Coordinates of C-alpha atoms and ligand atoms in Angstrom, one line a residue:
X1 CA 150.0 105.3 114.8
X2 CA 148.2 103.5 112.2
X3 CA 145.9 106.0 110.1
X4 CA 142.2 105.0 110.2
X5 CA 140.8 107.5 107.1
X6 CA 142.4 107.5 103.8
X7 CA 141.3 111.2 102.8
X8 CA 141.5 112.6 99.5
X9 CA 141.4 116.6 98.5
X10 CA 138.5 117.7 96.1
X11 CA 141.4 118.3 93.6
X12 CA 141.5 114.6 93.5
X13 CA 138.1 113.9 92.3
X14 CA 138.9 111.9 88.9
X15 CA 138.1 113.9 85.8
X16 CA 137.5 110.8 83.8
X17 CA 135.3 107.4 84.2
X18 CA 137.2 104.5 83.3
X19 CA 135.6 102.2 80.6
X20 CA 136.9 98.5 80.4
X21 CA 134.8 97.7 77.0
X22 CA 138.2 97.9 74.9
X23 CA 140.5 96.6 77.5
X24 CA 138.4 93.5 77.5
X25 CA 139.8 89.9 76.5
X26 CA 137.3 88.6 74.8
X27 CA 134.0 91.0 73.8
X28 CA 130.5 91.0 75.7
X29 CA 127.8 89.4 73.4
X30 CA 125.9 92.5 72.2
X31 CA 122.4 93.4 73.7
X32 CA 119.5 92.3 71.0
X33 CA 116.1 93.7 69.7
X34 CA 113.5 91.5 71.3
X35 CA 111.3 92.0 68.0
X36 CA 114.1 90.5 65.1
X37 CA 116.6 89.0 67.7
X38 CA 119.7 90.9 65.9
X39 CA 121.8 93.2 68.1
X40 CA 120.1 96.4 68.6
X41 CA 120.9 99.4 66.8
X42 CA 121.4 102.7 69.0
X43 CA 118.3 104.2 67.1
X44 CA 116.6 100.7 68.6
X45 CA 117.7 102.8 72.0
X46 CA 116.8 106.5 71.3
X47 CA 113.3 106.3 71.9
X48 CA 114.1 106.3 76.3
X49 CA 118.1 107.2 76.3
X50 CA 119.6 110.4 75.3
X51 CA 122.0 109.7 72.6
X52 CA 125.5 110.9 74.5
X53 CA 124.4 107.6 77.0
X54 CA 123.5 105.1 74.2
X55 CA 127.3 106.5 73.3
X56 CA 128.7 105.6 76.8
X57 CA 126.9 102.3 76.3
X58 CA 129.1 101.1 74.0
X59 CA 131.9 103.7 73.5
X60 CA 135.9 102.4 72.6
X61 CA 137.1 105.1 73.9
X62 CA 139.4 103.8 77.6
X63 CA 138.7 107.1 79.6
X64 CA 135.5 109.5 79.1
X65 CA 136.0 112.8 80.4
X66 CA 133.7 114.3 83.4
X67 CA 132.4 117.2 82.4
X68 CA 132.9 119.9 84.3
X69 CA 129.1 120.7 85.7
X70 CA 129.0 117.6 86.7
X71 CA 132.5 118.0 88.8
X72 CA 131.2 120.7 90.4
X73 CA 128.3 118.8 91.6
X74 CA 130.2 115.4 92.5
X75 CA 131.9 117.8 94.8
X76 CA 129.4 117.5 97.2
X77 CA 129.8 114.8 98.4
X78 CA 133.5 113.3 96.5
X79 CA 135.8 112.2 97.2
X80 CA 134.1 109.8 99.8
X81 CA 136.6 108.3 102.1
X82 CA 138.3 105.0 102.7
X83 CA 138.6 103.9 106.0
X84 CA 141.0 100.9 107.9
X85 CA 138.9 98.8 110.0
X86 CA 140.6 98.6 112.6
X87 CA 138.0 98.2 115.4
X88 CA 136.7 95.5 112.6
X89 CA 139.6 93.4 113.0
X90 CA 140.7 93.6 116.4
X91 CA 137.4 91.7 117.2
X92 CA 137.9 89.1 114.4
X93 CA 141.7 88.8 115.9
X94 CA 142.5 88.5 112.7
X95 CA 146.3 89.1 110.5
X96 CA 144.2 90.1 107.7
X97 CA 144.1 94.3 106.6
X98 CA 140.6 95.0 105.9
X99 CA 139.5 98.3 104.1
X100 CA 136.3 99.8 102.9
X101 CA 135.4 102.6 100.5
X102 CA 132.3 104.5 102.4
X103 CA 129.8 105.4 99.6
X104 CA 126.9 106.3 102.6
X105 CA 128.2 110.0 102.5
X106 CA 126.2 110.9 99.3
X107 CA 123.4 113.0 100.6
X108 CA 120.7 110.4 99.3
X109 CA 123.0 107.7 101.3
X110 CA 124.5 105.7 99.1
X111 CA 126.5 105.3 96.0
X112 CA 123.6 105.4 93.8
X113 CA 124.1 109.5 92.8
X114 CA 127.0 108.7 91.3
X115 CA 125.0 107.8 88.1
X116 CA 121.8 109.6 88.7
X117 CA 123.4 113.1 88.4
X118 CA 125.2 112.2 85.1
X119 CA 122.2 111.0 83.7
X120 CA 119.8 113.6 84.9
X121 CA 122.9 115.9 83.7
X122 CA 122.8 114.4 80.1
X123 CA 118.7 114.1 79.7
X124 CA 118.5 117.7 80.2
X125 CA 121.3 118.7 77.6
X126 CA 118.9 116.6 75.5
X127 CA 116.1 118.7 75.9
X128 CA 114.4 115.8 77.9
X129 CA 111.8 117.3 80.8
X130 CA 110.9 114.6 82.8
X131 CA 112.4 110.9 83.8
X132 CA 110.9 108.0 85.0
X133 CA 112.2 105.1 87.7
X134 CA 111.9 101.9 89.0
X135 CA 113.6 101.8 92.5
X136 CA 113.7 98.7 94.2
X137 CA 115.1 99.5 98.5
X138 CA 114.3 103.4 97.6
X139 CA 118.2 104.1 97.0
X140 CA 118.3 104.8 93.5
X141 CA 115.0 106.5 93.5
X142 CA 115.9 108.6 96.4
X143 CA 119.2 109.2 94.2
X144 CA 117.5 110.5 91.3
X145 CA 114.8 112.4 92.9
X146 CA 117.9 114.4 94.3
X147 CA 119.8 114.5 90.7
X148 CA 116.7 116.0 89.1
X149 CA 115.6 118.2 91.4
X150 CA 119.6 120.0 90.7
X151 CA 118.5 120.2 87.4
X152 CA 114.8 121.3 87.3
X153 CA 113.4 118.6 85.8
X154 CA 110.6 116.3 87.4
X155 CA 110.7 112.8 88.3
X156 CA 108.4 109.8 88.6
X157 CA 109.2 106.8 90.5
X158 CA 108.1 103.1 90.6
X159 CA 108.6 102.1 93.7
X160 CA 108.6 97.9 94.4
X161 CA 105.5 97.7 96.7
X162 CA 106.9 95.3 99.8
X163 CA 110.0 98.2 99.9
X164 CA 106.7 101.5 99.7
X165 CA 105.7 99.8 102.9
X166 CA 108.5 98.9 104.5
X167 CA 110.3 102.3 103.8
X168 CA 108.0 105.1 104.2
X169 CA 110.7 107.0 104.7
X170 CA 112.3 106.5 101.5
X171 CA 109.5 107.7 100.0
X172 CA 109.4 111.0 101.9
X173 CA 113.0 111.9 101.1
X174 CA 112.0 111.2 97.3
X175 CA 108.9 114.0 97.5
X176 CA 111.0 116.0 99.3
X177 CA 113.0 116.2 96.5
X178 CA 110.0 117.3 94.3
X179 CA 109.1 113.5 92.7
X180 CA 105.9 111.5 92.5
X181 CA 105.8 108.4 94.0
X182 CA 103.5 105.1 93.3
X183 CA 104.1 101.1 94.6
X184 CA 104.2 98.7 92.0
X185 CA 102.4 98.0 90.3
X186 CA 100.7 100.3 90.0
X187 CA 97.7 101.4 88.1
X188 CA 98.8 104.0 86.2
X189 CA 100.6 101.8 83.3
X190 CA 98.8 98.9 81.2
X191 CA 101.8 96.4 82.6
X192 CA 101.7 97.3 86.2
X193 CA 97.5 97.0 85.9
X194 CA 98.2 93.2 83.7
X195 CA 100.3 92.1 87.0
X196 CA 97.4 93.5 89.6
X197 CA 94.7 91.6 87.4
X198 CA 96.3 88.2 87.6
X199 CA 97.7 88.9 91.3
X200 CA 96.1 91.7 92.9
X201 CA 98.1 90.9 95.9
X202 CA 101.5 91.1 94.3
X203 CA 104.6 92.4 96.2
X204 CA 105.9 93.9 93.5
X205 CA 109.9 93.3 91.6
X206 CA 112.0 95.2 90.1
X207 CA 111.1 93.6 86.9
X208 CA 107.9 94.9 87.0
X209 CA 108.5 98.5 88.1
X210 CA 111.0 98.5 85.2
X211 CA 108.6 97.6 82.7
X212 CA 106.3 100.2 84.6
X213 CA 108.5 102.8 83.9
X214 CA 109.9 101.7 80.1
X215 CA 106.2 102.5 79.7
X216 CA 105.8 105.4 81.2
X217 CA 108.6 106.8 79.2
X218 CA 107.9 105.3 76.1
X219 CA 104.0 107.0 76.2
X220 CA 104.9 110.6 78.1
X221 CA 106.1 113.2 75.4
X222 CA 109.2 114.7 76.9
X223 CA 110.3 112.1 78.9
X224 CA 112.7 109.1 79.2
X225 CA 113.6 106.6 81.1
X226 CA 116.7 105.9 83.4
X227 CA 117.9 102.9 85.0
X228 CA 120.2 102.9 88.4
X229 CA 122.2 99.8 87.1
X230 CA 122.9 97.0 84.8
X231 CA 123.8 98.7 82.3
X232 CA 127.2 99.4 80.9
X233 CA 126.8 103.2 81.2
X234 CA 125.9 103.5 84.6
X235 CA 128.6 101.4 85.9
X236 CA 131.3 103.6 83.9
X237 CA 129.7 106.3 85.7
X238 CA 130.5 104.4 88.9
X239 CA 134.1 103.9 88.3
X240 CA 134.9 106.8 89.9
X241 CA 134.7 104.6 93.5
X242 CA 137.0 102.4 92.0
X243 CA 139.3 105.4 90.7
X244 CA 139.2 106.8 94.2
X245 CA 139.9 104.0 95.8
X246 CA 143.1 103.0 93.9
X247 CA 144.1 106.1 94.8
X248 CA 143.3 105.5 98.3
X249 CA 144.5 102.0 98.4
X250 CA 147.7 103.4 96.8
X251 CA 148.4 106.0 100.1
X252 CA 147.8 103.5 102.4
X253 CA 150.6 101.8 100.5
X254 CA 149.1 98.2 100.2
X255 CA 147.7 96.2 97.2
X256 CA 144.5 94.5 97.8
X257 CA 144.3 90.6 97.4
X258 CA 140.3 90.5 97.7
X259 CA 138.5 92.6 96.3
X260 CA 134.5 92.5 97.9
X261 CA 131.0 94.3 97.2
X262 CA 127.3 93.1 97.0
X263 CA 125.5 92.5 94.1
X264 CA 122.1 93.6 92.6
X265 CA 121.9 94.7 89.4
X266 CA 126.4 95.0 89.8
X267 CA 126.8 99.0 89.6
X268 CA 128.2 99.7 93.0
X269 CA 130.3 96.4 92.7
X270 CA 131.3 97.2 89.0
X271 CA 132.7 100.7 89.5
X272 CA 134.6 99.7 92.6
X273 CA 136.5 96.3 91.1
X274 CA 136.5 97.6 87.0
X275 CA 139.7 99.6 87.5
X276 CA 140.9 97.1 89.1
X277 CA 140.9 94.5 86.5
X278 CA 143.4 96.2 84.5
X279 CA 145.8 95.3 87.4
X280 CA 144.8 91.5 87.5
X281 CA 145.3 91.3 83.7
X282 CA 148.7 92.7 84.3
X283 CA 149.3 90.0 86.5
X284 CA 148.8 91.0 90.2
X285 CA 146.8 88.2 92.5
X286 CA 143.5 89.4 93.3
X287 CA 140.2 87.9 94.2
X288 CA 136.8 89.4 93.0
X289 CA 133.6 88.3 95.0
X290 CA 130.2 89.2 94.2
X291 CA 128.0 88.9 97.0
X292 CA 124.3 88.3 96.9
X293 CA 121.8 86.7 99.0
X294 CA 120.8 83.3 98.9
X295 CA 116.8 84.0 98.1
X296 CA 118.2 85.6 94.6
X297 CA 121.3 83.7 93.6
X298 CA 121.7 85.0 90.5
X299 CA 125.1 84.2 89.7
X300 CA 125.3 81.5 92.0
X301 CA 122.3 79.8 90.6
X302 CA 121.2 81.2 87.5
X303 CA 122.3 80.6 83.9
X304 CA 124.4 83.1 81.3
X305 CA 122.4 83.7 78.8
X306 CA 119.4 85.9 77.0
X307 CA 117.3 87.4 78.8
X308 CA 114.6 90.7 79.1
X309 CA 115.8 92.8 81.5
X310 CA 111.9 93.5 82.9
X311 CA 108.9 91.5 83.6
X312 CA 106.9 92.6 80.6
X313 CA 109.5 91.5 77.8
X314 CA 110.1 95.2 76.7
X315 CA 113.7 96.0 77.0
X316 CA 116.5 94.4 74.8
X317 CA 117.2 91.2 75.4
X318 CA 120.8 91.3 77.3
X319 CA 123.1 88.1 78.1
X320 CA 123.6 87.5 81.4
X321 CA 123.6 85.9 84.2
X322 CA 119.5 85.3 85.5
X323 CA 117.0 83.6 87.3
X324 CA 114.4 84.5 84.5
X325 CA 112.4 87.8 83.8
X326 CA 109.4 86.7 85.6
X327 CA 111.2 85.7 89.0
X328 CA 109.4 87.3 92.2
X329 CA 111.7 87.1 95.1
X330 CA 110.9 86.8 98.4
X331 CA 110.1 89.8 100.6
X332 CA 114.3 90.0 102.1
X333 CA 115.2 92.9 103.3
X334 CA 117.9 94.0 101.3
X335 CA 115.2 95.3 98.5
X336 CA 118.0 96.2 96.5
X337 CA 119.7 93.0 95.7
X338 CA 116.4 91.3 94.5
X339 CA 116.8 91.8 91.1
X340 CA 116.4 88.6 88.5
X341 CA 119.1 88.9 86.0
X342 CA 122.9 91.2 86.5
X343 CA 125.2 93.9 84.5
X344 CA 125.5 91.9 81.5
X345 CA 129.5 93.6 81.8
X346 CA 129.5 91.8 85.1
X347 CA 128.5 88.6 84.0
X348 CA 130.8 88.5 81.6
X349 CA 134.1 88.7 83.8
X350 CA 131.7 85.9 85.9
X351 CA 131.6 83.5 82.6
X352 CA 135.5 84.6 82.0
X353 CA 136.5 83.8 85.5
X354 CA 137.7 86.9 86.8
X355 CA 135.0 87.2 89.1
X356 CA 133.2 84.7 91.4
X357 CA 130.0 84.9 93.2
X358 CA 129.0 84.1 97.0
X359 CA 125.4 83.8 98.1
X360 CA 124.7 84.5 101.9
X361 CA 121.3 84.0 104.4
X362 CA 120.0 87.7 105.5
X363 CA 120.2 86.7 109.5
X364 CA 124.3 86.2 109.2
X365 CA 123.8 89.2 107.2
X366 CA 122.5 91.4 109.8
X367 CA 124.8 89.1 112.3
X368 CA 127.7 90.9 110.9
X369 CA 125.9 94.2 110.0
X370 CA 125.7 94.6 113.7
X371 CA 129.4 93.3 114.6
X372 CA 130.2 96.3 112.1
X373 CA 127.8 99.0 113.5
X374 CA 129.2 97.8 116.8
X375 CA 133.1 98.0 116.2
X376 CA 133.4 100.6 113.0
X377 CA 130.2 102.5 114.4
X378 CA 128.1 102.7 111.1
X379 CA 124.6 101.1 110.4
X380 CA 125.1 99.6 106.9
X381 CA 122.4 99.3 104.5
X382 CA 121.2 95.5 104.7
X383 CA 122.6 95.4 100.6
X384 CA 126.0 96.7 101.8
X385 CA 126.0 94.0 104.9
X386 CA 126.2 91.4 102.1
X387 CA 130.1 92.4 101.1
X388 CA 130.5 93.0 105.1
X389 CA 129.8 89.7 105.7
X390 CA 132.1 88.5 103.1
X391 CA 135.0 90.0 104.2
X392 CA 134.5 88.9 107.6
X393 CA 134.2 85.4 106.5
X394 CA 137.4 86.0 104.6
X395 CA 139.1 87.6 107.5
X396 CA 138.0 84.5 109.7
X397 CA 140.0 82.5 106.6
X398 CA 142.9 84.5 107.2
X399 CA 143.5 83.7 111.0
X400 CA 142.6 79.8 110.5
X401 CA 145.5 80.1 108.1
X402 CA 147.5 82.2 109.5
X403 CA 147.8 85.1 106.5
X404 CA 148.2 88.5 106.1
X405 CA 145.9 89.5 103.2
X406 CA 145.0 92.8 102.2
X407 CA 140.7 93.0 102.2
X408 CA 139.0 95.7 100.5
X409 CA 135.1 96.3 100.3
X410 CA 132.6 98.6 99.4
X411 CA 130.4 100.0 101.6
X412 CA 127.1 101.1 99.1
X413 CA 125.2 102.8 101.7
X414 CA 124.0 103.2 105.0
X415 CA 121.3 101.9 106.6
X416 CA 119.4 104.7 108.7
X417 CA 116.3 104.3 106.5
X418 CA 116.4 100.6 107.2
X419 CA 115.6 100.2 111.3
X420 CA 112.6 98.5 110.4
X421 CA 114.6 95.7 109.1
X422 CA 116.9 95.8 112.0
X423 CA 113.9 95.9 114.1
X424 CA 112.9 93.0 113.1
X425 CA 116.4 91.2 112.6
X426 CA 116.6 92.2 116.7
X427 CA 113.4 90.5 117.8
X428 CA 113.9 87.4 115.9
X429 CA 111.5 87.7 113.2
X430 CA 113.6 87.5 109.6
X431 CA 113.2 84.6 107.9
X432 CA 116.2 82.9 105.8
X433 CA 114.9 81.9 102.0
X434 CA 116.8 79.7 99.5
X435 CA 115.3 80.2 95.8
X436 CA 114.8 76.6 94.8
X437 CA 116.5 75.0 91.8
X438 CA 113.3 73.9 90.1
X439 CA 111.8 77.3 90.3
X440 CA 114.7 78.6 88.5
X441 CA 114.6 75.9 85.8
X442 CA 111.1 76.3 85.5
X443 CA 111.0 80.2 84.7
X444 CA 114.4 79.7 82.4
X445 CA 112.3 77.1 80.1
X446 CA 110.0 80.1 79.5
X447 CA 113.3 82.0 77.7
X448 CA 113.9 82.6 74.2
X449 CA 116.5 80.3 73.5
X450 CA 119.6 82.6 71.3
X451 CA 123.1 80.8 71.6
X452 CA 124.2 82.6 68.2
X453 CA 126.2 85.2 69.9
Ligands
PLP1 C1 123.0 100.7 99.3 C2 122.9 99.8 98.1 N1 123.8 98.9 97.8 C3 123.7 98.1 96.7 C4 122.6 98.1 95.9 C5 122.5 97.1 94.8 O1 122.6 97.7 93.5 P1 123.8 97.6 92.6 O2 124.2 96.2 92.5 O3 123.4 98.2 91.3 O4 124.9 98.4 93.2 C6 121.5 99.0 96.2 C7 120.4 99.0 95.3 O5 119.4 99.7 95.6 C8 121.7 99.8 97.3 O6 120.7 100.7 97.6

């Protein structure tokens, strides 16, 4: 009998994250102070981060220990499993072995607690009270509502305004959890009221609940601010998937050939594929695809280079890959891919070649969100459908050609908070969006143009 769940024991829980910075080929372009344009100096950072994550950020140490409050925590919810799909491929008839890491068993639902504990964690060592959020789909909000609620500490979240209404639910779990919640924007910060004065009607972007919350932390005594991706420090933290799933991988006594997740601001996909760079570099032939959707193509479409992480031009400016700091996607349903620019870590290995992008439509999304919660049993969340779709296309590849390859994919989260998208998916009412070309160009001419690094 083939095994369908790759278990590990809590004894297995890595006691390290992995950091690629050293291991790297060639070195990321560092992140720049928006003010002189030369690469920022961690006291450019201290003002929002505590200083043991502005050290994570750009550490040269390979492995950074977990520390041990934090194991004890992870251990509610790690390891999470891997499963085979086999139900999965018997429908696709296909040769190919497909696998996913299931990062839905976090008590918030997704992978997203991974990070928020270990920087709630670290805030508080600081002395730090209170942090402040953006959160796009409600995940990484939900995530650290949880983390900080472990450690006493309060909690205020910016919350994209098309995903307050379409996720009341989200919210809830977030209060329940002892945080306070608003839409962006929002009136309580001088950036979310600039947007409401030129656009009272604005759905909101992640862009502009960050710069909502930069604020809030830069002007709150006691607090700072904490970000659920892009950064290099949260998808460290996030390399435990990846460790796991080695390990996983490693049991069920295969090597993968493709290696899948979705993409939004690349923390769930960066700590699942980082550790296994090191094994491409030593010459093994894998595949990394970056999935995002087609109505924010950001590595598909968008250009590698400088750009503000926010709407309101207040973070450092970061090279990566981006549709432009002002972008407002359209209202998809996978709120959590909608971001305009991508880890700067993870645009990198794009520019270098190690990794590759894939842009999908939300309907075939949800198409193959439903042949999964059909055949594996699990509603995915619409971001996670993204990497489901993409290994079913590459499935399909395998039986038009006849090959056996080894698929693995990470599945960020479930979708139980997300019915009303699959409501709508159902009766016929999602709409596909491609972000035109011209729109891009035209917000990327608004960039400061930096090519000295
Ligand atoms: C379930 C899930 N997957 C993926 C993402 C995308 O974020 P990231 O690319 O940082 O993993 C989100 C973001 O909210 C999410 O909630």
């Amino acid at each position: 009998m083939i095994e369908r769940k790759i278990l590990l024991g809590e004894k297995d829980i890595p006691r390290y994250w992995y950091n690629i910075l050293p291991e790297l080929a060639t070195p990321m372009a560092p992140p720049l102070n928006p003010g002189t344009q030369k690469p920022i100096d961690p006291s450019d950072l201290s003002a929002i981060f505590p200083m043991a994550l502005i050290e994570q950020e750009m550490s040269p140490q390979k492995e950074i220990p977990i520390p041990e409050e934090l194991m004890d925590i992870y251990s509610l919810w790690r390891p999470t499993p891997m499963f085979r799909a086999l139900n999965l491929e018997k429908a696709l008839d296909t040769p190919a072995k497909i696998y996913y890491k299931y990062e839905g068993v976090s008590p918030p639902g997704s992978h997203k607690p991974n990070t928020a504990v270990a920087q709630a964690y670290y805030n508080k060592k600081a002395g730090i009270k209170r942090l402040a959020t953006e959160t796009g789909a409600g995940q990484w909000g939900s995530a650290l509502s949880f983390a900080c609620s472990f450690f006493g500490m309060e909690c205020k979240v910016y919350m994209v305004k098309v995903s307050y209404q379409q996720k009341p639910y989200r919210r809830s779990m977030m209060e329940v959890w002892g945080s306070t919640v608003v839409p962006s924007p929002s009136t309580d910060t001088q950036a979310g009221r600039n947007i409401l004065a030129r656009d009272p009607d604005s759905l909101g972007s992640l862009g502009i609940a960050i710069s909502e919350a930069v604020e809030d932390a830069a002007t709150h005594e006691g607090t700072n601010y904490s970000l659920g991706s892009v950064l290099n420090h949260v998808l460290l933290h996030q390399t435990i998937v990846g460790l796991e799933s080695k390990k996983q991988l490693e049991i069920a006594g295969v090597k993968p050939n493709v290696i899948i997740g979705c993409c939004g601001g690349g923390s769930n996909y960066g700590g699942f594929m980082l550790p296994f760079v090191r094994d491409k570099m030593a010459g093994e032939d894998i595949r990394f695809v970056a999935v995002e959707p087609t109505a924010c193509p950001t590595f598909t479409k968008g250009e590698f280079r400088y750009d503000f992480g926010d709407t309101a031009q207040m973070t450092p400016l970061m090279k990566m890959y981006t549709l432009g700091h002002d972008f407002v996607p359209a209202g998809i349903h996978a709120g959590g891919l909608r971001y305009h620019g991508d880890a700067p870590l993870l645009s990198h290995l794009v520019k270098e070649g190690i990794v590759e992008g894939a842009a999908y439509h939300q309907n075939p999304v949800f198409e193959s969100a439903i042949l999964f919660a059909k055949t594996e049993g699990i509603i995915p969340a619409p971001e996670a459908a993204h990497a489901i779709m993409a290994a079913v296309e590459e499935a399909r590849k395998c039986k038009e050609e006849g090959v056996e390859k080894v698929i693995a994919f990470n599945l960020s989260g479930h979708g139980y908070f997300d019915l009303a998208a699959y409501d709508a998916y159902l009766a016929n009412k999602l709409e596909d969006y491609e972000h035109p070309g011209e729109k891009i160009k035209e917000a990327l001419s608004r960039l400061p143009l930096i090519d000295s690094y």
